[in-house]
Tab-separated table of C-alpha atoms and ligand atoms in Angstrom:
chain	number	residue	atom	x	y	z
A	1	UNK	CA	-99.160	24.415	2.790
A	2	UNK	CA	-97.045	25.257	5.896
A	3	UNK	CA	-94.599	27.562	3.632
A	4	UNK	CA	-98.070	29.154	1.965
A	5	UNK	CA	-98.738	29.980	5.542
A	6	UNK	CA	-95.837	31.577	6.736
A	7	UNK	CA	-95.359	33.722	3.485
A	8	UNK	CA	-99.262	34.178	2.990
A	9	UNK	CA	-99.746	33.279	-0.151
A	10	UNK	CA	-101.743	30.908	-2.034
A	11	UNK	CA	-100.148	27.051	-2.520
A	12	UNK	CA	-99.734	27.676	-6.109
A	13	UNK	CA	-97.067	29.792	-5.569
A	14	UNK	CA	-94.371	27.758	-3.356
A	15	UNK	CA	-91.628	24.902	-4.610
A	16	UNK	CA	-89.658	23.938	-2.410
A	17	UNK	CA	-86.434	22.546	-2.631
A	18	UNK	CA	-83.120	20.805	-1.322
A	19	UNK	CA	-82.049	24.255	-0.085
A	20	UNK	CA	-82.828	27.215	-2.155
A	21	UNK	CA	-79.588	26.774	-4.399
A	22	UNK	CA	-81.784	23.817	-5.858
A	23	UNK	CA	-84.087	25.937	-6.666
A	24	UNK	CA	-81.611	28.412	-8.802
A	25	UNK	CA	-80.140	25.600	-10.654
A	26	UNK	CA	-84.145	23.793	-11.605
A	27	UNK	CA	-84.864	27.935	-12.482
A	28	UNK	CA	-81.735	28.042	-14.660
A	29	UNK	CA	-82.392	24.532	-16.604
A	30	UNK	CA	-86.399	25.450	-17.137
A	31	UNK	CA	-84.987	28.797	-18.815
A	32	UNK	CA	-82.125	28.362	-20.502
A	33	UNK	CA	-81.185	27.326	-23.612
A	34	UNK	CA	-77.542	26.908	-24.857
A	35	UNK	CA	-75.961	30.652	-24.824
A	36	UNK	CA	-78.198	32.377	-23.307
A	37	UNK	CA	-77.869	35.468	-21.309
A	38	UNK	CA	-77.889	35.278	-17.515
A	39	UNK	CA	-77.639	39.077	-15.236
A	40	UNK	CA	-75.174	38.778	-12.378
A	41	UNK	CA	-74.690	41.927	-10.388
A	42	UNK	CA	-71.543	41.509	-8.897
A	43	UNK	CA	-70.300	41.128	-6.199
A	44	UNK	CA	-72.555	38.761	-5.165
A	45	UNK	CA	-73.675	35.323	-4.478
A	46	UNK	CA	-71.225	32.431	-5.962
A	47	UNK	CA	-74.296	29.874	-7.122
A	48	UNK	CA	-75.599	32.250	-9.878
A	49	UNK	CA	-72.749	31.684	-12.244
A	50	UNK	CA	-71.658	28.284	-10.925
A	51	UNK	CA	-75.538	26.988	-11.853
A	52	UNK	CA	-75.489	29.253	-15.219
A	53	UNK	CA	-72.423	27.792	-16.238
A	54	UNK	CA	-73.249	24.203	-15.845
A	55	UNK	CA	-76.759	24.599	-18.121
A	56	UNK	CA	-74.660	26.219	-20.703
A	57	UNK	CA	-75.410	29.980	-19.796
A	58	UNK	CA	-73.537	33.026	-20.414
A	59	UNK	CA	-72.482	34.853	-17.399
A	60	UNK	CA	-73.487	38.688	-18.006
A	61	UNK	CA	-71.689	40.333	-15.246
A	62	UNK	CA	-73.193	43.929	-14.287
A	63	UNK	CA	-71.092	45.339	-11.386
A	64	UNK	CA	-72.730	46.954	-8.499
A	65	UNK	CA	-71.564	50.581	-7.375
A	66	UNK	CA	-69.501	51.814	-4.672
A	67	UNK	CA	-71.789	51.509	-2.268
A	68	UNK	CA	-73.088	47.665	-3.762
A	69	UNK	CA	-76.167	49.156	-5.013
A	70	UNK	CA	-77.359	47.742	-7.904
A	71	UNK	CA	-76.614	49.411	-11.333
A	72	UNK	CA	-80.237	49.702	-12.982
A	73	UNK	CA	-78.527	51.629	-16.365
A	74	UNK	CA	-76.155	48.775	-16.414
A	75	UNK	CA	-78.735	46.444	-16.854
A	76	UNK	CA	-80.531	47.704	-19.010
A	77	UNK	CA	-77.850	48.103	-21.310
A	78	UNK	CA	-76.739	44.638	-21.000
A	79	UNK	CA	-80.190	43.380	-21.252
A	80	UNK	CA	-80.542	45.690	-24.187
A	81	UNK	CA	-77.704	44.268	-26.317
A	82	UNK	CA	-78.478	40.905	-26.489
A	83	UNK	CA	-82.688	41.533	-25.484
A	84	UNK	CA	-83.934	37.985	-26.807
A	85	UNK	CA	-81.263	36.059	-25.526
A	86	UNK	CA	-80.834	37.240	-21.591
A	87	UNK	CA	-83.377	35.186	-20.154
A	88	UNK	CA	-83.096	35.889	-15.898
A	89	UNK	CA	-82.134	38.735	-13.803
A	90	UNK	CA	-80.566	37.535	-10.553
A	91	UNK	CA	-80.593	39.846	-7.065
A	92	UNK	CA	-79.536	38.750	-4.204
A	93	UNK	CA	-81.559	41.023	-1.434
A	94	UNK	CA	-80.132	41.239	1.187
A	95	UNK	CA	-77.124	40.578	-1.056
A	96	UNK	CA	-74.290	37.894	-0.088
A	97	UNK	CA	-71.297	39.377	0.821
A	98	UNK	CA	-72.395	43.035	1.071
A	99	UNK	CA	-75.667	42.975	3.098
A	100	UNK	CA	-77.379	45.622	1.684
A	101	UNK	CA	-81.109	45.239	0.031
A	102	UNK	CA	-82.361	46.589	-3.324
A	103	UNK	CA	-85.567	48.900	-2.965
A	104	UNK	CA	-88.929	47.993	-4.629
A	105	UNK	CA	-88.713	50.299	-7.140
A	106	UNK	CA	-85.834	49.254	-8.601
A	107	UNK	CA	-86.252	45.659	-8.473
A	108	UNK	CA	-90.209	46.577	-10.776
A	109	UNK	CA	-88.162	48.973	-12.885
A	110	UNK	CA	-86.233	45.518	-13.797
A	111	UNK	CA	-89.347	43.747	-13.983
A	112	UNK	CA	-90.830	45.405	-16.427
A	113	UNK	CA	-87.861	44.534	-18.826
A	114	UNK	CA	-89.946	41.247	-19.434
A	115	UNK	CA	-87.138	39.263	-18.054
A	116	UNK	CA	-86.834	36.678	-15.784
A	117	UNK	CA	-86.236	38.372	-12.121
A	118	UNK	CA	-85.539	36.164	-9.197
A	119	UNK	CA	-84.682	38.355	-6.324
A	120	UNK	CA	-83.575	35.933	-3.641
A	121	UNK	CA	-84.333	36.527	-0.388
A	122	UNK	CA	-82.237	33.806	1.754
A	123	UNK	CA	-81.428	36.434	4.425
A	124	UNK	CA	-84.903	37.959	4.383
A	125	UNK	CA	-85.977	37.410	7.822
A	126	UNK	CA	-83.051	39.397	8.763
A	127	UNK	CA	-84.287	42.413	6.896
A	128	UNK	CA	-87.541	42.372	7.418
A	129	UNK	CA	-88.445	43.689	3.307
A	130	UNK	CA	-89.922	41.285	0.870
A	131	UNK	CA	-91.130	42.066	-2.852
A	132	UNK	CA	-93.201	38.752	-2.138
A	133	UNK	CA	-96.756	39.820	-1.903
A	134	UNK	CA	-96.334	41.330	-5.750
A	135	UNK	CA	-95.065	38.190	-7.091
A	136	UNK	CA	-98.847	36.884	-7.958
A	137	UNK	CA	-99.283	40.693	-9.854
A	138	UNK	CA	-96.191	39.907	-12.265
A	139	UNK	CA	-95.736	36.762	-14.516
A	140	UNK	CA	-92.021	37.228	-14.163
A	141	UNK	CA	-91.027	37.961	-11.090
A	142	UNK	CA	-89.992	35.184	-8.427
A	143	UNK	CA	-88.717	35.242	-4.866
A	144	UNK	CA	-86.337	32.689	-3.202
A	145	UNK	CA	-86.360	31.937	0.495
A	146	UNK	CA	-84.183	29.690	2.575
A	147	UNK	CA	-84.184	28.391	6.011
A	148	UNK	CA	-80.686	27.714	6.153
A	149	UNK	CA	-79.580	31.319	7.738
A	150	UNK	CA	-82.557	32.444	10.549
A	151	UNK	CA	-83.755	28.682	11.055
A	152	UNK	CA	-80.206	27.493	10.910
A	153	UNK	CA	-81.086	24.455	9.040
A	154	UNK	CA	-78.566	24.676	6.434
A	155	UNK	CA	-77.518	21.204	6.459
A	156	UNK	CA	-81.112	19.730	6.182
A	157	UNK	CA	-80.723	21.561	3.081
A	158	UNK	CA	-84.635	23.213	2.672
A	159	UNK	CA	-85.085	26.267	0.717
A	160	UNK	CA	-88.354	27.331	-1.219
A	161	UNK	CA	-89.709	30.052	-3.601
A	162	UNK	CA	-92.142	32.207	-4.519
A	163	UNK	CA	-93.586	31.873	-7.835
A	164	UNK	CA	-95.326	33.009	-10.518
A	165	UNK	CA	-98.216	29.593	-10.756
A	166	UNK	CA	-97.933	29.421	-14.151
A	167	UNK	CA	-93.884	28.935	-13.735
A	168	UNK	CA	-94.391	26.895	-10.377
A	169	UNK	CA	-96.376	24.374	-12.470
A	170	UNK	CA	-93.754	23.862	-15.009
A	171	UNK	CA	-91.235	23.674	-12.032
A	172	UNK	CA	-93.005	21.134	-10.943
A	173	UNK	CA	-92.494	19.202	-13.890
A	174	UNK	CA	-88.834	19.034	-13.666
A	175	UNK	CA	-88.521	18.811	-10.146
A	176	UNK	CA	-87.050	15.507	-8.906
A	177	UNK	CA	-90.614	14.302	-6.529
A	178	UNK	CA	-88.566	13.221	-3.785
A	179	UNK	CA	-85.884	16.499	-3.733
A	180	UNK	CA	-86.726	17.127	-0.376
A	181	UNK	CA	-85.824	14.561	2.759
A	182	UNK	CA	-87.975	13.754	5.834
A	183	UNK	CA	-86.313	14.967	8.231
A	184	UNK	CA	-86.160	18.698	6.798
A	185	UNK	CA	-89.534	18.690	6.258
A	186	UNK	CA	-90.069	17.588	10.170
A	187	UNK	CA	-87.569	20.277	10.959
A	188	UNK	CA	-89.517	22.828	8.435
A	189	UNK	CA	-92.450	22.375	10.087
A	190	UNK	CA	-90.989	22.415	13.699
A	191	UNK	CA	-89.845	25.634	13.177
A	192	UNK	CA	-92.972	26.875	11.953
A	193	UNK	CA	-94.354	25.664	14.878
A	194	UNK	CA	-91.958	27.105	17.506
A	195	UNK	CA	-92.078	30.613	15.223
A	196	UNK	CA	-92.112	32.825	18.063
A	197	UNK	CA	-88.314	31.439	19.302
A	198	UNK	CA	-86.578	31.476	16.282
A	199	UNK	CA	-88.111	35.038	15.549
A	200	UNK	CA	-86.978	36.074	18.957
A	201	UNK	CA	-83.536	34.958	18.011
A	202	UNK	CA	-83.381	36.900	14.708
A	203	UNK	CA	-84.443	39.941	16.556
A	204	UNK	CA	-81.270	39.075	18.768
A	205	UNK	CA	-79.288	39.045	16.185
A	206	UNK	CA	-80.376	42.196	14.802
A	207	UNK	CA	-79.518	44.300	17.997
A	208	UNK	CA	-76.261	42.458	17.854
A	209	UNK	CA	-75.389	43.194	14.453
A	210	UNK	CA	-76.112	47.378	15.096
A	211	UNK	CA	-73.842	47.091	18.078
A	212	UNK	CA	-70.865	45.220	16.262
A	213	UNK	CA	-71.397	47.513	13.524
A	214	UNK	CA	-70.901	50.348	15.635
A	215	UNK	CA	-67.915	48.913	17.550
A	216	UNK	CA	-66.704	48.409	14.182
A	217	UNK	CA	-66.811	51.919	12.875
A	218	UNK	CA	-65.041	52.570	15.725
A	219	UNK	CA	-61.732	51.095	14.649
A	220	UNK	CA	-59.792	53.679	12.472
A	221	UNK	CA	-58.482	50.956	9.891
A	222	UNK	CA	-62.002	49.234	9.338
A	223	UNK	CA	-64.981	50.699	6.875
A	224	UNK	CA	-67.859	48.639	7.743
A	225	UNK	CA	-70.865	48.719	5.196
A	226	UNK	CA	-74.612	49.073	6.504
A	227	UNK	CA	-76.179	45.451	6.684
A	228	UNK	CA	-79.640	44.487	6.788
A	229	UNK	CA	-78.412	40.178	6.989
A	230	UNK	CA	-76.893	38.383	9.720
A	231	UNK	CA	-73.159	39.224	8.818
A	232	UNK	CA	-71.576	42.480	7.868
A	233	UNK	CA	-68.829	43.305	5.278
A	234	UNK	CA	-65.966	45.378	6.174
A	235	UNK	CA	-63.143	47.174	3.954
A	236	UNK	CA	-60.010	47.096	5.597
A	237	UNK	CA	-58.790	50.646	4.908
A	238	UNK	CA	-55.250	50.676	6.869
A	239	UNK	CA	-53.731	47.377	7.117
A	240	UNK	CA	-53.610	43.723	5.271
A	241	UNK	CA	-57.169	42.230	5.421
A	242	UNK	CA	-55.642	38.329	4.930
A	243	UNK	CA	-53.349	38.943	7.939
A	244	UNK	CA	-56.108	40.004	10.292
A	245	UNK	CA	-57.624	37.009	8.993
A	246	UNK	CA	-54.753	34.622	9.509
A	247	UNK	CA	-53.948	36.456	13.190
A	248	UNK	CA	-57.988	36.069	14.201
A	249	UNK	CA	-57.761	32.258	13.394
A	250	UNK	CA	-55.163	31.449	15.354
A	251	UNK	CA	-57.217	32.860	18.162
A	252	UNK	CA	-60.030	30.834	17.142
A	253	UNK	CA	-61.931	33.507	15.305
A	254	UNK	CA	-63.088	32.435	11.870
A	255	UNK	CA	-64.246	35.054	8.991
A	256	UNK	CA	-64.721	35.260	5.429
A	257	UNK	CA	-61.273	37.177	3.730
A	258	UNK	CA	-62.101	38.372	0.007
A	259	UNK	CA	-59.574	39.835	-2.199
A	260	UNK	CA	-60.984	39.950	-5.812
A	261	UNK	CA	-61.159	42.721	-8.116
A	262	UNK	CA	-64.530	43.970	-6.827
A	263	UNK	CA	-63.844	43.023	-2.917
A	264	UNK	CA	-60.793	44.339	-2.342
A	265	UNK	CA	-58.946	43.529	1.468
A	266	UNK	CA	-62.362	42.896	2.900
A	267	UNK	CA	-63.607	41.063	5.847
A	268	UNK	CA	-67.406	39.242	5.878
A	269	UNK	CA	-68.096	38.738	9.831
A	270	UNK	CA	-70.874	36.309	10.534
A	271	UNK	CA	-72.972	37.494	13.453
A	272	UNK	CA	-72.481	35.436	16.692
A	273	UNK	CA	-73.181	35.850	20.690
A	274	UNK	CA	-72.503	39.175	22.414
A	275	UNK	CA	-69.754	37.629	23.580
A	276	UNK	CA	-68.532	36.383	20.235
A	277	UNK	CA	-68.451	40.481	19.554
A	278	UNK	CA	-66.721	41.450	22.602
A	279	UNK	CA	-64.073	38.759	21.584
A	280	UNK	CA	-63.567	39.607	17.933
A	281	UNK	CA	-63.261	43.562	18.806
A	282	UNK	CA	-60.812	42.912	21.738
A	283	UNK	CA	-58.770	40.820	18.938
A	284	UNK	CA	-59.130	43.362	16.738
A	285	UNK	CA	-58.027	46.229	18.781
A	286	UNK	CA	-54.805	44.059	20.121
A	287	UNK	CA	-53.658	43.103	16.376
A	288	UNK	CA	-53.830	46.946	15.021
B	1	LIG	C1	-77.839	34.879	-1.285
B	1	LIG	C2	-77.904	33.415	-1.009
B	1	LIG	N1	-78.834	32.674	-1.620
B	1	LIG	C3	-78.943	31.350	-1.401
B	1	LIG	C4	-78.084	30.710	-0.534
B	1	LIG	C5	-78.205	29.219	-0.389
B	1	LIG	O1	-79.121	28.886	0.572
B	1	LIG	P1	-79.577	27.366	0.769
B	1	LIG	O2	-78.786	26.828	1.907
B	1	LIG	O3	-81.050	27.472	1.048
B	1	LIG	O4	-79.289	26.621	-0.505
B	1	LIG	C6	-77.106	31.429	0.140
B	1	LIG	C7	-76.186	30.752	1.059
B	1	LIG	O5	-75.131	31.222	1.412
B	1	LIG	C8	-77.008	32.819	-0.105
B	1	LIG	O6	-76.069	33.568	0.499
């Protein structure tokens, strides 16, 4: 009822689980059969393929563009191919590492495939954009939240979604009753209750992330993408991403370092204090 509340929505709608990658994996096993087809839109999110792989799934990976938009024509093609065996569209928005979002209309072009679309919204608070109030207008379309990033009660482990009621009551079903433990639902509601702090804090971490992402752009070898969550992605452009990496942890600076096919000599900085900022760029700007 709390969660109902906060997203403003009727009860029918919310399941909440051990952290919202509960939620993708009790999605996944209500939807999939042996073989069938699951979108990915790389790079993205790691639980997606780990949860479609363990119910037997076929990863479909769809890579986003240049700029980590989503590629809608890719999609649809992939969709298209196999069309009775791709079950669920997954979208990370704001998507994990790249912290962009994926606009409305794109997200109901998908929709109206007929598939499955979970747009997952664990950094939404951060972005302030939600496809949530259209979820009761669609019979497919479901949104997950998390308070593990703006509450910061990731190891509680408390998550929840959005959904369709007729797929919320089959949820339901398969849901183990006692998924969720008492102390994250004391802490759930405790940070309902003290709203106006937390939300104070995200707003602090908003400002902070537009200043680091200027001070960013500022240094020649780093490309820093737009963000709308609480970290930012950067391309290293001049220079070895891991040994920035390696030279910022021995000052006790600790990032994400990606080097994969589709994340090439990237950094993922997690948003801190201002003085966490002034720190990283004055280690930054004595390493390069
Ligand atoms: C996009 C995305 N979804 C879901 C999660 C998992 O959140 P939770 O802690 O609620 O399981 C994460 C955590 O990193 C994430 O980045």
């Amino acid at each position: 009822k709390a969660l109902a509340g906060y997203v403003g929505v009727d009860v029918a709608h919310i399941v909440a689980g051990a952290g919202s990658d509960e939620l993708i994996d009790l999605i996944l096993r209500l939807f999939l059969e042996p073989g069938d087809g699951v979108i990915n839109c790389v790079p993205t999110f790691g639980m997606y393929p780990f949860c479609t792989e363990i119910c037997s799934g076929k990863v479909i990976d769809v890579p986003r563009d240049k700029s980590y938009a989503i590629d809608i024509a890719g999609i649809k093609e992939a969709v298209g191919e196999k069309n009775e065996k791709t079950k669920i569209i997954f979208i990370a928005s704001p998507n994990n590492p790249t912290g962009n979002t994926t606009p409305q209309r794109d997200i109901l072009e998908l929709v109206n495939l007929g598939k499955v679309v979970v747009i997952d919204e664990a950094y939404y608070e951060f972005s302030g954009t939600t496809i949530a109030p259209l979820v009761s207008k669609y019979e497919n379309l479901i949104v997950l939240r998390s308070f593990s990033k703006w509450a910061g009660l990731a190891g509680l482990r408390i998550g929840y979604g959005i959904f369709p009621t007729l797929i919320a009551e089959q949820l339901l079903k398969i849901k183990q009753p006692y998924n969720i433990n008492l102390a994250a639902q004391v802490a759930l509601q405790e940070s309902l209750n003290d709203i106006e702090y937390l939300q104070d804090t995200v707003q602090k971490i908003i400002s902070e992330r537009e200043r680091l992402f200027q001070r960013l752009g500022e240094l020649k070898f780093l490309k820093p993408f737009p963000s709308q969550a609480n970290f930012i992605l950067c391309a290293v452009v001049k220079g070895n991403a891991r040994l920035i990496y390696e030279g910022l942890q021995k000052k006790g600076i600790f990032l994400r370092y990606f080097d994969t096919p589709l994340l090439r000599n990237s950094l993922r900085i997690s948003m801190g204090k201002p003085e966490h900022t002034d720190a990283l760029i004055e280690a930054l700007k004595e390493m390069c």
